mmCIF file of C-alpha atoms in Angstrom:
data_model
loop_
_atom_site.group_PDB
_atom_site.id
_atom_site.type_symbol
_atom_site.label_atom_id
_atom_site.label_comp_id
_atom_site.label_asym_id
_atom_site.label_seq_id
_atom_site.Cartn_x
_atom_site.Cartn_y
_atom_site.Cartn_z
ATOM 1 C CA UNK A 1 41.588 -6.615 -30.956
ATOM 2 C CA UNK A 2 42.618 -8.174 -27.385
ATOM 3 C CA UNK A 3 45.313 -5.649 -26.936
ATOM 4 C CA UNK A 4 42.531 -2.889 -27.881
ATOM 5 C CA UNK A 5 40.276 -4.487 -25.173
ATOM 6 C CA UNK A 6 42.669 -4.506 -22.432
ATOM 7 C CA UNK A 7 43.519 -0.671 -23.240
ATOM 8 C CA UNK A 8 39.730 0.210 -23.115
ATOM 9 C CA UNK A 9 39.354 -1.597 -19.683
ATOM 10 C CA UNK A 10 42.040 0.269 -18.362
ATOM 11 C CA UNK A 11 40.467 3.513 -19.445
ATOM 12 C CA UNK A 12 37.290 2.317 -17.630
ATOM 13 C CA UNK A 13 39.219 3.120 -14.477
ATOM 14 C CA UNK A 14 39.416 6.885 -14.849
ATOM 15 C CA UNK A 15 38.832 9.292 -17.903
ATOM 16 C CA UNK A 16 39.999 7.729 -21.239
ATOM 17 C CA UNK A 17 40.720 9.417 -24.544
ATOM 18 C CA UNK A 18 38.627 7.458 -27.267
ATOM 19 C CA UNK A 19 38.714 8.405 -30.818
ATOM 20 C CA UNK A 20 35.991 7.411 -33.590
ATOM 21 C CA UNK A 21 38.710 5.680 -35.765
ATOM 22 C CA UNK A 22 42.492 6.169 -35.954
ATOM 23 C CA UNK A 23 44.128 7.910 -38.979
ATOM 24 C CA UNK A 24 45.864 5.614 -41.506
ATOM 25 C CA UNK A 25 49.596 5.163 -41.956
ATOM 26 C CA UNK A 26 50.034 8.100 -44.536
ATOM 27 C CA UNK A 27 47.654 10.470 -42.428
ATOM 28 C CA UNK A 28 49.713 9.622 -39.252
ATOM 29 C CA UNK A 29 53.024 10.883 -40.813
ATOM 30 C CA UNK A 30 51.489 14.513 -41.087
ATOM 31 C CA UNK A 31 49.028 14.106 -38.090
ATOM 32 C CA UNK A 32 47.711 16.692 -36.893
ATOM 33 C CA UNK A 33 47.442 18.905 -39.645
ATOM 34 C CA UNK A 34 44.152 20.519 -38.597
ATOM 35 C CA UNK A 35 42.204 21.435 -35.346
ATOM 36 C CA UNK A 36 41.501 18.672 -33.034
ATOM 37 C CA UNK A 37 38.109 18.541 -31.259
ATOM 38 C CA UNK A 38 37.638 17.010 -27.856
ATOM 39 C CA UNK A 39 33.803 15.883 -27.197
ATOM 40 C CA UNK A 40 32.862 16.233 -23.299
ATOM 41 C CA UNK A 41 29.883 14.155 -22.251
ATOM 42 C CA UNK A 42 29.303 16.737 -19.500
ATOM 43 C CA UNK A 43 28.756 20.261 -19.066
ATOM 44 C CA UNK A 44 31.536 23.189 -18.318
ATOM 45 C CA UNK A 45 33.044 23.035 -14.899
ATOM 46 C CA UNK A 46 32.601 19.190 -14.281
ATOM 47 C CA UNK A 47 35.629 17.039 -13.596
ATOM 48 C CA UNK A 48 35.812 15.233 -16.973
ATOM 49 C CA UNK A 49 35.603 18.793 -18.641
ATOM 50 C CA UNK A 50 38.501 20.331 -16.255
ATOM 51 C CA UNK A 51 40.721 17.583 -17.283
ATOM 52 C CA UNK A 52 39.681 17.939 -21.130
ATOM 53 C CA UNK A 53 40.655 21.493 -21.182
ATOM 54 C CA UNK A 54 43.740 21.078 -19.199
ATOM 55 C CA UNK A 55 44.813 18.032 -21.556
ATOM 56 C CA UNK A 56 43.620 19.941 -24.585
ATOM 57 C CA UNK A 57 46.004 22.946 -23.768
ATOM 58 C CA UNK A 58 48.959 20.631 -23.351
ATOM 59 C CA UNK A 59 48.144 18.953 -26.595
ATOM 60 C CA UNK A 60 47.847 22.309 -28.512
ATOM 61 C CA UNK A 61 51.361 23.217 -27.020
ATOM 62 C CA UNK A 62 53.057 19.851 -28.269
ATOM 63 C CA UNK A 63 51.298 19.828 -31.829
ATOM 64 C CA UNK A 64 50.897 23.587 -32.458
ATOM 65 C CA UNK A 65 47.347 22.802 -33.987
ATOM 66 C CA UNK A 66 44.232 24.317 -32.189
ATOM 67 C CA UNK A 67 42.543 22.073 -30.010
ATOM 68 C CA UNK A 68 38.862 22.842 -29.105
ATOM 69 C CA UNK A 69 36.615 21.424 -26.180
ATOM 70 C CA UNK A 70 33.023 21.071 -27.152
ATOM 71 C CA UNK A 71 30.629 20.178 -24.101
ATOM 72 C CA UNK A 72 27.729 17.996 -25.353
ATOM 73 C CA UNK A 73 25.996 17.302 -22.069
ATOM 74 C CA UNK A 74 22.681 15.382 -21.595
ATOM 75 C CA UNK A 75 21.022 12.013 -22.198
ATOM 76 C CA UNK A 76 23.529 10.004 -20.129
ATOM 77 C CA UNK A 77 26.369 11.022 -22.529
ATOM 78 C CA UNK A 78 24.374 9.706 -25.642
ATOM 79 C CA UNK A 79 24.361 13.177 -27.419
ATOM 80 C CA UNK A 80 28.200 13.334 -27.310
ATOM 81 C CA UNK A 81 28.419 9.810 -28.280
ATOM 82 C CA UNK A 82 26.353 10.212 -31.264
ATOM 83 C CA UNK A 83 28.466 13.516 -32.412
ATOM 84 C CA UNK A 84 31.523 11.514 -32.251
ATOM 85 C CA UNK A 85 30.364 8.396 -34.186
ATOM 86 C CA UNK A 86 28.626 10.569 -36.903
ATOM 87 C CA UNK A 87 32.203 12.651 -37.470
ATOM 88 C CA UNK A 88 34.833 11.174 -39.973
ATOM 89 C CA UNK A 89 36.796 8.275 -38.629
ATOM 90 C CA UNK A 90 40.178 10.332 -38.938
ATOM 91 C CA UNK A 91 41.306 10.886 -35.538
ATOM 92 C CA UNK A 92 40.504 14.498 -35.394
ATOM 93 C CA UNK A 93 37.187 13.991 -33.233
ATOM 94 C CA UNK A 94 37.965 12.604 -29.698
ATOM 95 C CA UNK A 95 35.853 11.341 -27.275
ATOM 96 C CA UNK A 96 36.511 11.981 -23.419
ATOM 97 C CA UNK A 97 35.065 8.747 -21.993
ATOM 98 C CA UNK A 98 34.404 7.994 -18.476
ATOM 99 C CA UNK A 99 33.504 5.427 -16.386
ATOM 100 C CA UNK A 100 29.566 6.361 -16.483
ATOM 101 C CA UNK A 101 29.744 6.549 -20.519
ATOM 102 C CA UNK A 102 31.961 3.487 -21.070
ATOM 103 C CA UNK A 103 30.830 1.264 -18.173
ATOM 104 C CA UNK A 104 27.821 2.217 -16.161
ATOM 105 C CA UNK A 105 25.492 2.708 -19.198
ATOM 106 C CA UNK A 106 26.112 -0.694 -20.160
ATOM 107 C CA UNK A 107 24.437 -1.808 -16.802
ATOM 108 C CA UNK A 108 21.685 0.771 -16.823
ATOM 109 C CA UNK A 109 20.355 0.426 -20.400
ATOM 110 C CA UNK A 110 19.218 -2.896 -21.844
ATOM 111 C CA UNK A 111 19.706 -1.479 -25.424
ATOM 112 C CA UNK A 112 22.722 0.799 -25.612
ATOM 113 C CA UNK A 113 22.454 2.726 -28.667
ATOM 114 C CA UNK A 114 26.425 2.214 -29.070
ATOM 115 C CA UNK A 115 29.129 -0.516 -28.192
ATOM 116 C CA UNK A 116 31.992 0.900 -25.937
ATOM 117 C CA UNK A 117 34.197 -1.921 -27.135
ATOM 118 C CA UNK A 118 33.633 -1.858 -31.038
ATOM 119 C CA UNK A 119 32.658 1.792 -31.824
ATOM 120 C CA UNK A 120 35.638 3.268 -30.429
ATOM 121 C CA UNK A 121 39.436 2.895 -30.503
ATOM 122 C CA UNK A 122 41.187 3.607 -27.378
ATOM 123 C CA UNK A 123 44.259 6.369 -27.222
ATOM 124 C CA UNK A 124 45.311 6.741 -24.027
ATOM 125 C CA UNK A 125 44.560 7.157 -20.236
ATOM 126 C CA UNK A 126 44.009 10.914 -19.525
ATOM 127 C CA UNK A 127 43.921 10.434 -15.684
ATOM 128 C CA UNK A 128 42.672 8.447 -12.570
ATOM 129 C CA UNK A 129 40.279 9.816 -10.377
ATOM 130 C CA UNK A 130 39.971 7.662 -7.174
ATOM 131 C CA UNK A 131 37.309 8.461 -4.519
ATOM 132 C CA UNK A 132 38.190 8.432 -0.897
ATOM 133 C CA UNK A 133 36.013 8.142 2.474
ATOM 134 C CA UNK A 134 37.740 9.682 5.543
ATOM 135 C CA UNK A 135 36.645 9.470 9.066
ATOM 136 C CA UNK A 136 38.008 10.654 12.297
ATOM 137 C CA UNK A 137 40.666 8.802 14.093
ATOM 138 C CA UNK A 138 38.324 8.002 17.175
ATOM 139 C CA UNK A 139 35.350 6.771 14.811
ATOM 140 C CA UNK A 140 34.011 3.290 15.813
ATOM 141 C CA UNK A 141 34.866 1.865 12.320
ATOM 142 C CA UNK A 142 37.962 1.820 10.297
ATOM 143 C CA UNK A 143 36.694 0.521 6.855
ATOM 144 C CA UNK A 144 33.691 0.617 4.626
ATOM 145 C CA UNK A 145 32.039 -2.436 5.824
ATOM 146 C CA UNK A 146 32.465 -1.037 9.443
ATOM 147 C CA UNK A 147 30.751 2.351 8.363
ATOM 148 C CA UNK A 148 27.907 0.422 6.884
ATOM 149 C CA UNK A 149 27.690 -1.816 9.852
ATOM 150 C CA UNK A 150 27.489 1.286 12.314
ATOM 151 C CA UNK A 151 24.876 2.989 9.992
ATOM 152 C CA UNK A 152 22.400 0.352 10.013
ATOM 153 C CA UNK A 153 20.026 0.782 12.925
ATOM 154 C CA UNK A 154 21.620 4.018 14.210
ATOM 155 C CA UNK A 155 19.249 6.791 15.259
ATOM 156 C CA UNK A 156 17.902 8.820 12.430
ATOM 157 C CA UNK A 157 18.016 6.110 9.910
ATOM 158 C CA UNK A 158 14.978 4.564 8.023
ATOM 159 C CA UNK A 159 12.773 1.694 9.149
ATOM 160 C CA UNK A 160 14.534 -1.606 9.374
ATOM 161 C CA UNK A 161 12.918 -5.107 8.430
ATOM 162 C CA UNK A 162 13.376 -7.992 10.947
ATOM 163 C CA UNK A 163 15.377 -10.641 8.866
ATOM 164 C CA UNK A 164 12.670 -13.357 9.152
ATOM 165 C CA UNK A 165 9.057 -13.379 9.387
ATOM 166 C CA UNK A 166 9.091 -13.015 13.117
ATOM 167 C CA UNK A 167 5.257 -12.164 13.639
ATOM 168 C CA UNK A 168 4.151 -15.287 11.637
ATOM 169 C CA UNK A 169 6.309 -17.647 13.751
ATOM 170 C CA UNK A 170 5.301 -16.065 17.311
ATOM 171 C CA UNK A 171 1.661 -16.300 16.264
ATOM 172 C CA UNK A 172 2.136 -19.706 15.444
ATOM 173 C CA UNK A 173 3.896 -20.421 18.907
ATOM 174 C CA UNK A 174 1.148 -18.397 20.596
ATOM 175 C CA UNK A 175 -1.469 -20.509 18.801
ATOM 176 C CA UNK A 176 0.037 -23.911 20.119
ATOM 177 C CA UNK A 177 -0.050 -22.555 23.524
ATOM 178 C CA UNK A 178 -3.718 -21.627 23.167
ATOM 179 C CA UNK A 179 -4.530 -24.756 21.864
ATOM 180 C CA UNK A 180 -3.077 -26.470 24.930
ATOM 181 C CA UNK A 181 -4.942 -24.198 27.127
ATOM 182 C CA UNK A 182 -8.254 -24.932 25.376
ATOM 183 C CA UNK A 183 -7.850 -28.491 25.690
ATOM 184 C CA UNK A 184 -7.100 -28.417 29.386
ATOM 185 C CA UNK A 185 -10.240 -26.061 29.737
ATOM 186 C CA UNK A 186 -12.049 -28.968 28.085
ATOM 187 C CA UNK A 187 -11.078 -31.391 30.351
ATOM 188 C CA UNK A 188 -12.842 -29.324 33.384
ATOM 189 C CA UNK A 189 -15.945 -27.754 31.379
ATOM 190 C CA UNK A 190 -16.547 -30.479 28.586
ATOM 191 C CA UNK A 191 -16.928 -27.782 26.111
ATOM 192 C CA UNK A 192 -14.632 -26.650 23.307
ATOM 193 C CA UNK A 193 -13.916 -23.250 21.845
ATOM 194 C CA UNK A 194 -13.168 -20.854 19.340
ATOM 195 C CA UNK A 195 -9.598 -19.303 19.300
ATOM 196 C CA UNK A 196 -8.810 -16.058 17.944
ATOM 197 C CA UNK A 197 -5.089 -15.039 17.147
ATOM 198 C CA UNK A 198 -4.369 -11.859 15.185
ATOM 199 C CA UNK A 199 -0.579 -11.166 13.885
ATOM 200 C CA UNK A 200 -1.339 -7.682 15.075
ATOM 201 C CA UNK A 201 -2.278 -8.637 18.635
ATOM 202 C CA UNK A 202 0.876 -10.788 18.800
ATOM 203 C CA UNK A 203 3.130 -8.044 17.436
ATOM 204 C CA UNK A 204 1.905 -5.560 20.151
ATOM 205 C CA UNK A 205 2.305 -8.580 22.767
ATOM 206 C CA UNK A 206 5.774 -9.242 21.758
ATOM 207 C CA UNK A 207 6.972 -5.534 22.313
ATOM 208 C CA UNK A 208 7.629 -6.665 25.809
ATOM 209 C CA UNK A 209 9.963 -4.211 27.735
ATOM 210 C CA UNK A 210 9.796 -1.737 25.114
ATOM 211 C CA UNK A 211 6.018 -1.429 25.755
ATOM 212 C CA UNK A 212 6.570 -1.223 29.357
ATOM 213 C CA UNK A 213 9.001 1.656 28.631
ATOM 214 C CA UNK A 214 5.963 3.656 27.213
ATOM 215 C CA UNK A 215 3.364 2.693 29.298
ATOM 216 C CA UNK A 216 5.159 3.124 32.647
ATOM 217 C CA UNK A 217 7.615 5.536 31.804
ATOM 218 C CA UNK A 218 5.802 7.514 29.128
ATOM 219 C CA UNK A 219 8.826 7.105 26.829
ATOM 220 C CA UNK A 220 8.669 6.389 23.318
ATOM 221 C CA UNK A 221 11.354 3.929 22.422
ATOM 222 C CA UNK A 222 13.624 5.383 19.810
ATOM 223 C CA UNK A 223 15.848 3.467 17.205
ATOM 224 C CA UNK A 224 19.313 2.395 19.296
ATOM 225 C CA UNK A 225 20.815 0.088 16.621
ATOM 226 C CA UNK A 226 21.830 -3.239 18.460
ATOM 227 C CA UNK A 227 21.809 -1.675 21.858
ATOM 228 C CA UNK A 228 19.571 -2.492 24.765
ATOM 229 C CA UNK A 229 17.135 0.212 25.937
ATOM 230 C CA UNK A 230 17.635 -0.720 29.829
ATOM 231 C CA UNK A 231 20.554 -2.432 30.135
ATOM 232 C CA UNK A 232 24.352 -1.432 29.325
ATOM 233 C CA UNK A 233 26.496 -2.678 27.983
ATOM 234 C CA UNK A 234 24.271 -4.985 26.079
ATOM 235 C CA UNK A 235 24.755 -4.789 22.275
ATOM 236 C CA UNK A 236 27.084 -5.712 19.507
ATOM 237 C CA UNK A 237 30.896 -4.507 19.498
ATOM 238 C CA UNK A 238 33.650 -4.684 16.908
ATOM 239 C CA UNK A 239 36.535 -6.829 17.365
ATOM 240 C CA UNK A 240 39.757 -7.325 15.495
ATOM 241 C CA UNK A 241 38.211 -9.301 12.928
ATOM 242 C CA UNK A 242 34.645 -8.909 13.092
ATOM 243 C CA UNK A 243 31.637 -8.329 15.762
ATOM 244 C CA UNK A 244 30.675 -10.086 18.901
ATOM 245 C CA UNK A 245 27.623 -9.517 21.239
ATOM 246 C CA UNK A 246 28.365 -8.483 24.851
ATOM 247 C CA UNK A 247 25.301 -9.186 27.110
ATOM 248 C CA UNK A 248 26.034 -7.549 30.404
ATOM 249 C CA UNK A 249 23.012 -8.012 32.517
ATOM 250 C CA UNK A 250 23.866 -6.842 35.913
ATOM 251 C CA UNK A 251 26.557 -4.863 38.001
ATOM 252 C CA UNK A 252 28.386 -8.225 38.751
ATOM 253 C CA UNK A 253 28.795 -9.124 35.138
ATOM 254 C CA UNK A 254 30.058 -5.687 34.405
ATOM 255 C CA UNK A 255 32.885 -6.009 37.154
ATOM 256 C CA UNK A 256 33.879 -9.296 35.754
ATOM 257 C CA UNK A 257 33.936 -7.818 32.199
ATOM 258 C CA UNK A 258 36.080 -4.877 33.249
ATOM 259 C CA UNK A 259 38.482 -7.398 35.248
ATOM 260 C CA UNK A 260 38.820 -9.711 31.879
ATOM 261 C CA UNK A 261 39.282 -6.554 29.610
ATOM 262 C CA UNK A 262 42.130 -5.256 32.034
ATOM 263 C CA UNK A 263 40.060 -2.137 32.840
ATOM 264 C CA UNK A 264 38.965 -3.028 36.486
ATOM 265 C CA UNK A 265 38.951 0.901 37.355
ATOM 266 C CA UNK A 266 35.763 1.065 35.030
ATOM 267 C CA UNK A 267 33.904 -0.928 37.861
ATOM 268 C CA UNK A 268 34.754 1.516 40.581
ATOM 269 C CA UNK A 269 34.028 4.764 38.259
ATOM 270 C CA UNK A 270 30.935 6.464 39.571
ATOM 271 C CA UNK A 271 29.755 6.958 36.164
ATOM 272 C CA UNK A 272 29.830 3.067 35.619
ATOM 273 C CA UNK A 273 29.465 1.566 38.998
ATOM 274 C CA UNK A 274 25.597 0.935 38.572
ATOM 275 C CA UNK A 275 23.246 0.092 35.562
ATOM 276 C CA UNK A 276 21.512 3.337 36.246
ATOM 277 C CA UNK A 277 24.880 5.290 36.061
ATOM 278 C CA UNK A 278 25.868 3.180 32.776
ATOM 279 C CA UNK A 279 22.517 4.212 31.312
ATOM 280 C CA UNK A 280 23.108 7.791 32.009
ATOM 281 C CA UNK A 281 26.612 7.568 30.522
ATOM 282 C CA UNK A 282 25.802 4.944 27.676
ATOM 283 C CA UNK A 283 27.660 6.903 24.750
ATOM 284 C CA UNK A 284 30.648 7.786 26.765
ATOM 285 C CA UNK A 285 31.140 3.935 27.897
ATOM 286 C CA UNK A 286 30.113 2.339 24.680
ATOM 287 C CA UNK A 287 32.958 4.133 22.932
ATOM 288 C CA UNK A 288 35.430 3.371 25.611
ATOM 289 C CA UNK A 289 34.627 -0.211 25.188
ATOM 290 C CA UNK A 290 34.767 -0.417 21.564
ATOM 291 C CA UNK A 291 38.477 0.890 21.631
ATOM 292 C CA UNK A 292 39.015 -2.326 23.868
ATOM 293 C CA UNK A 293 37.150 -4.653 21.920
ATOM 294 C CA UNK A 294 39.159 -3.739 18.697
ATOM 295 C CA UNK A 295 42.255 -5.231 20.330
ATOM 296 C CA UNK A 296 41.338 -8.831 20.132
ATOM 297 C CA UNK A 297 39.672 -11.378 17.655
ATOM 298 C CA UNK A 298 36.132 -12.303 18.143
ATOM 299 C CA UNK A 299 37.195 -16.094 19.061
ATOM 300 C CA UNK A 300 39.484 -14.559 21.554
ATOM 301 C CA UNK A 301 36.968 -12.305 23.268
ATOM 302 C CA UNK A 302 34.528 -15.155 23.435
ATOM 303 C CA UNK A 303 37.178 -17.653 25.110
ATOM 304 C CA UNK A 304 38.269 -14.766 27.545
ATOM 305 C CA UNK A 305 34.560 -13.635 28.655
ATOM 306 C CA UNK A 306 33.343 -17.236 28.995
ATOM 307 C CA UNK A 307 36.160 -17.821 31.527
ATOM 308 C CA UNK A 308 34.955 -14.796 33.596
ATOM 309 C CA UNK A 309 31.074 -15.909 33.327
ATOM 310 C CA UNK A 310 30.377 -12.912 31.244
ATOM 311 C CA UNK A 311 27.516 -13.547 28.614
ATOM 312 C CA UNK A 312 28.828 -12.918 24.973
ATOM 313 C CA UNK A 313 29.140 -14.521 21.573
ATOM 314 C CA UNK A 314 30.013 -14.373 18.181
ATOM 315 C CA UNK A 315 28.138 -12.807 15.592
ATOM 316 C CA UNK A 316 27.761 -15.581 12.925
ATOM 317 C CA UNK A 317 26.807 -15.890 9.408
ATOM 318 C CA UNK A 318 24.140 -18.852 8.591
ATOM 319 C CA UNK A 319 26.761 -20.756 7.358
ATOM 320 C CA UNK A 320 28.654 -20.366 10.720
ATOM 321 C CA UNK A 321 25.542 -21.299 12.358
ATOM 322 C CA UNK A 322 25.380 -24.671 10.846
ATOM 323 C CA UNK A 323 28.915 -25.311 11.236
ATOM 324 C CA UNK A 324 29.041 -24.656 14.801
ATOM 325 C CA UNK A 325 30.165 -27.534 16.954
ATOM 326 C CA UNK A 326 27.245 -26.881 19.405
ATOM 327 C CA UNK A 327 24.675 -26.597 16.794
ATOM 328 C CA UNK A 328 25.939 -30.028 14.968
ATOM 329 C CA UNK A 329 26.091 -31.695 18.612
ATOM 330 C CA UNK A 330 22.515 -30.898 19.154
ATOM 331 C CA UNK A 331 21.582 -32.176 15.623
ATOM 332 C CA UNK A 332 19.751 -29.128 14.424
ATOM 333 C CA UNK A 333 20.394 -30.220 10.628
ATOM 334 C CA UNK A 334 18.506 -33.302 9.328
ATOM 335 C CA UNK A 335 18.292 -34.579 5.936
ATOM 336 C CA UNK A 336 15.077 -36.425 4.528
ATOM 337 C CA UNK A 337 14.291 -38.110 1.228
ATOM 338 C CA UNK A 338 11.984 -36.306 -1.053
ATOM 339 C CA UNK A 339 10.132 -38.070 -3.943
ATOM 340 C CA UNK A 340 11.782 -35.822 -6.566
ATOM 341 C CA UNK A 341 14.478 -33.902 -5.034
ATOM 342 C CA UNK A 342 16.419 -36.769 -3.201
ATOM 343 C CA UNK A 343 18.044 -36.006 0.200
ATOM 344 C CA UNK A 344 17.011 -32.510 1.426
ATOM 345 C CA UNK A 345 18.626 -30.740 4.045
ATOM 346 C CA UNK A 346 16.089 -29.532 6.657
ATOM 347 C CA UNK A 347 15.983 -27.716 10.370
ATOM 348 C CA UNK A 348 15.178 -30.001 13.156
ATOM 349 C CA UNK A 349 12.658 -29.159 15.788
ATOM 350 C CA UNK A 350 14.193 -27.523 18.648
ATOM 351 C CA UNK A 351 11.820 -29.654 21.081
ATOM 352 C CA UNK A 352 13.434 -32.250 23.053
ATOM 353 C CA UNK A 353 11.143 -34.461 24.820
ATOM 354 C CA UNK A 354 12.529 -37.275 26.926
ATOM 355 C CA UNK A 355 9.910 -40.016 26.515
ATOM 356 C CA UNK A 356 8.026 -39.005 23.402
ATOM 357 C CA UNK A 357 10.674 -37.595 21.090
ATOM 358 C CA UNK A 358 9.943 -35.452 17.860
ATOM 359 C CA UNK A 359 9.791 -37.982 14.913
ATOM 360 C CA UNK A 360 10.066 -36.982 11.142
ATOM 361 C CA UNK A 361 7.787 -38.888 9.189
ATOM 362 C CA UNK A 362 7.823 -37.273 5.726
ATOM 363 C CA UNK A 363 9.724 -34.686 3.745
ATOM 364 C CA UNK A 364 8.045 -31.539 2.881
ATOM 365 C CA UNK A 365 5.219 -32.541 0.249
ATOM 366 C CA UNK A 366 4.966 -31.631 -3.168
ATOM 367 C CA UNK A 367 2.247 -28.772 -3.925
ATOM 368 C CA UNK A 368 -0.971 -30.792 -4.048
ATOM 369 C CA UNK A 369 0.593 -34.255 -3.210
ATOM 370 C CA UNK A 370 -2.163 -35.065 -0.730
ATOM 371 C CA UNK A 371 -4.973 -33.209 -2.100
ATOM 372 C CA UNK A 372 -7.070 -36.405 -3.498
ATOM 373 C CA UNK A 373 -6.138 -38.319 -0.274
ATOM 374 C CA UNK A 374 -7.577 -35.624 1.958
ATOM 375 C CA UNK A 375 -10.799 -35.106 -0.092
ATOM 376 C CA UNK A 376 -11.420 -38.647 0.299
ATOM 377 C CA UNK A 377 -10.834 -39.234 3.889
ATOM 378 C CA UNK A 378 -12.397 -35.963 5.229
ATOM 379 C CA UNK A 379 -15.033 -35.009 2.785
ATOM 380 C CA UNK A 380 -15.810 -38.395 1.598
ATOM 381 C CA UNK A 381 -15.609 -37.665 -2.118
ATOM 382 C CA UNK A 382 -15.687 -40.644 -4.264
ATOM 383 C CA UNK A 383 -12.997 -40.927 -7.035
ATOM 384 C CA UNK A 384 -15.560 -40.147 -9.703
ATOM 385 C CA UNK A 385 -16.445 -36.864 -7.912
ATOM 386 C CA UNK A 386 -12.795 -35.755 -7.667
ATOM 387 C CA UNK A 387 -12.041 -36.784 -11.417
ATOM 388 C CA UNK A 388 -15.206 -34.726 -12.311
ATOM 389 C CA UNK A 389 -13.523 -31.596 -10.155
ATOM 390 C CA UNK A 390 -10.298 -32.380 -12.081
ATOM 391 C CA UNK A 391 -11.990 -32.375 -15.585
ATOM 392 C CA UNK A 392 -13.877 -29.144 -14.747
ATOM 393 C CA UNK A 393 -10.676 -27.427 -13.622
ATOM 394 C CA UNK A 394 -11.840 -27.143 -9.781
ATOM 395 C CA UNK A 395 -8.930 -29.226 -9.045
ATOM 396 C CA UNK A 396 -5.262 -29.079 -10.565
#
């Protein structure tokens, strides 16, 4: 059984030849003594069909018995499988399996009407059919991971979601500023006031330079991947072992980058001497830089460019963020004791106050942990009233 399973798994890699039962030893001595049927679960002209017909012709030449190829397409291969399983288990009805019928279907269907491991006996591997992606030699990527990264955020792609609830966070930050402004106004007027903050308004306000590009330049911003609309080069670039962000903000920084990269002539090139010129020749310059950044690792580039005062940085995973020496030195990860979960890792506040530093008094509360306390202190409810609310289902 173990050997059969290993053979079947090998067949999943390409097109496999599976029989609904094998002939007995006595039958095998005279096998084959009648025509053989090859059942193909796809239509004529498909890759599986072409392979089956080639194999069938060779099998007929070797055995002297007719070999018939029958196409039973449809229902994700179920029609072909049903015909094979309903045939006598004598080895004369053979199923031409593929990765879709023998492997993919097991993931697509919760209740598969057949078991690829037990309903068939593997005979042999017919062929392997690998898939290949090819790109031009000058492409900015050299593997599938690079292709996917390059495709994300490129012009013509679909909408992309920001990785965190950024508008919610920014609205909270605007709210804290608004509260401070209202408190300061009260010092002068003696009056409090209502603060109205909308997520939509904050989202519009945070369009920043993109909104100005539209309002002043009448240009609707387009998808640009990781590129900056007003500064070049200011985007992610591939390296020998990953990616880095290059954030050149002025002509002086660009000249220093060129020197560090061993391309000082770029800084004197009329196409790239000023930011306005670099914007006009963005595609050409970005491709030139990509070819250069691929020659060193991310760490090597960051170390080199920092020596030349060129803004840059690695593109880290979240794990790498919390393992970063600077993040650790700043104490951005803390731990607090939770009443049920024990020690809980948390993110520290980024606010640093010299006289009244941030203090952490409680771990995140459990659901409803302070409900009764707040109802008593803020609404003045008695213990009897709260118990009545609990009994009636108003309070959980």
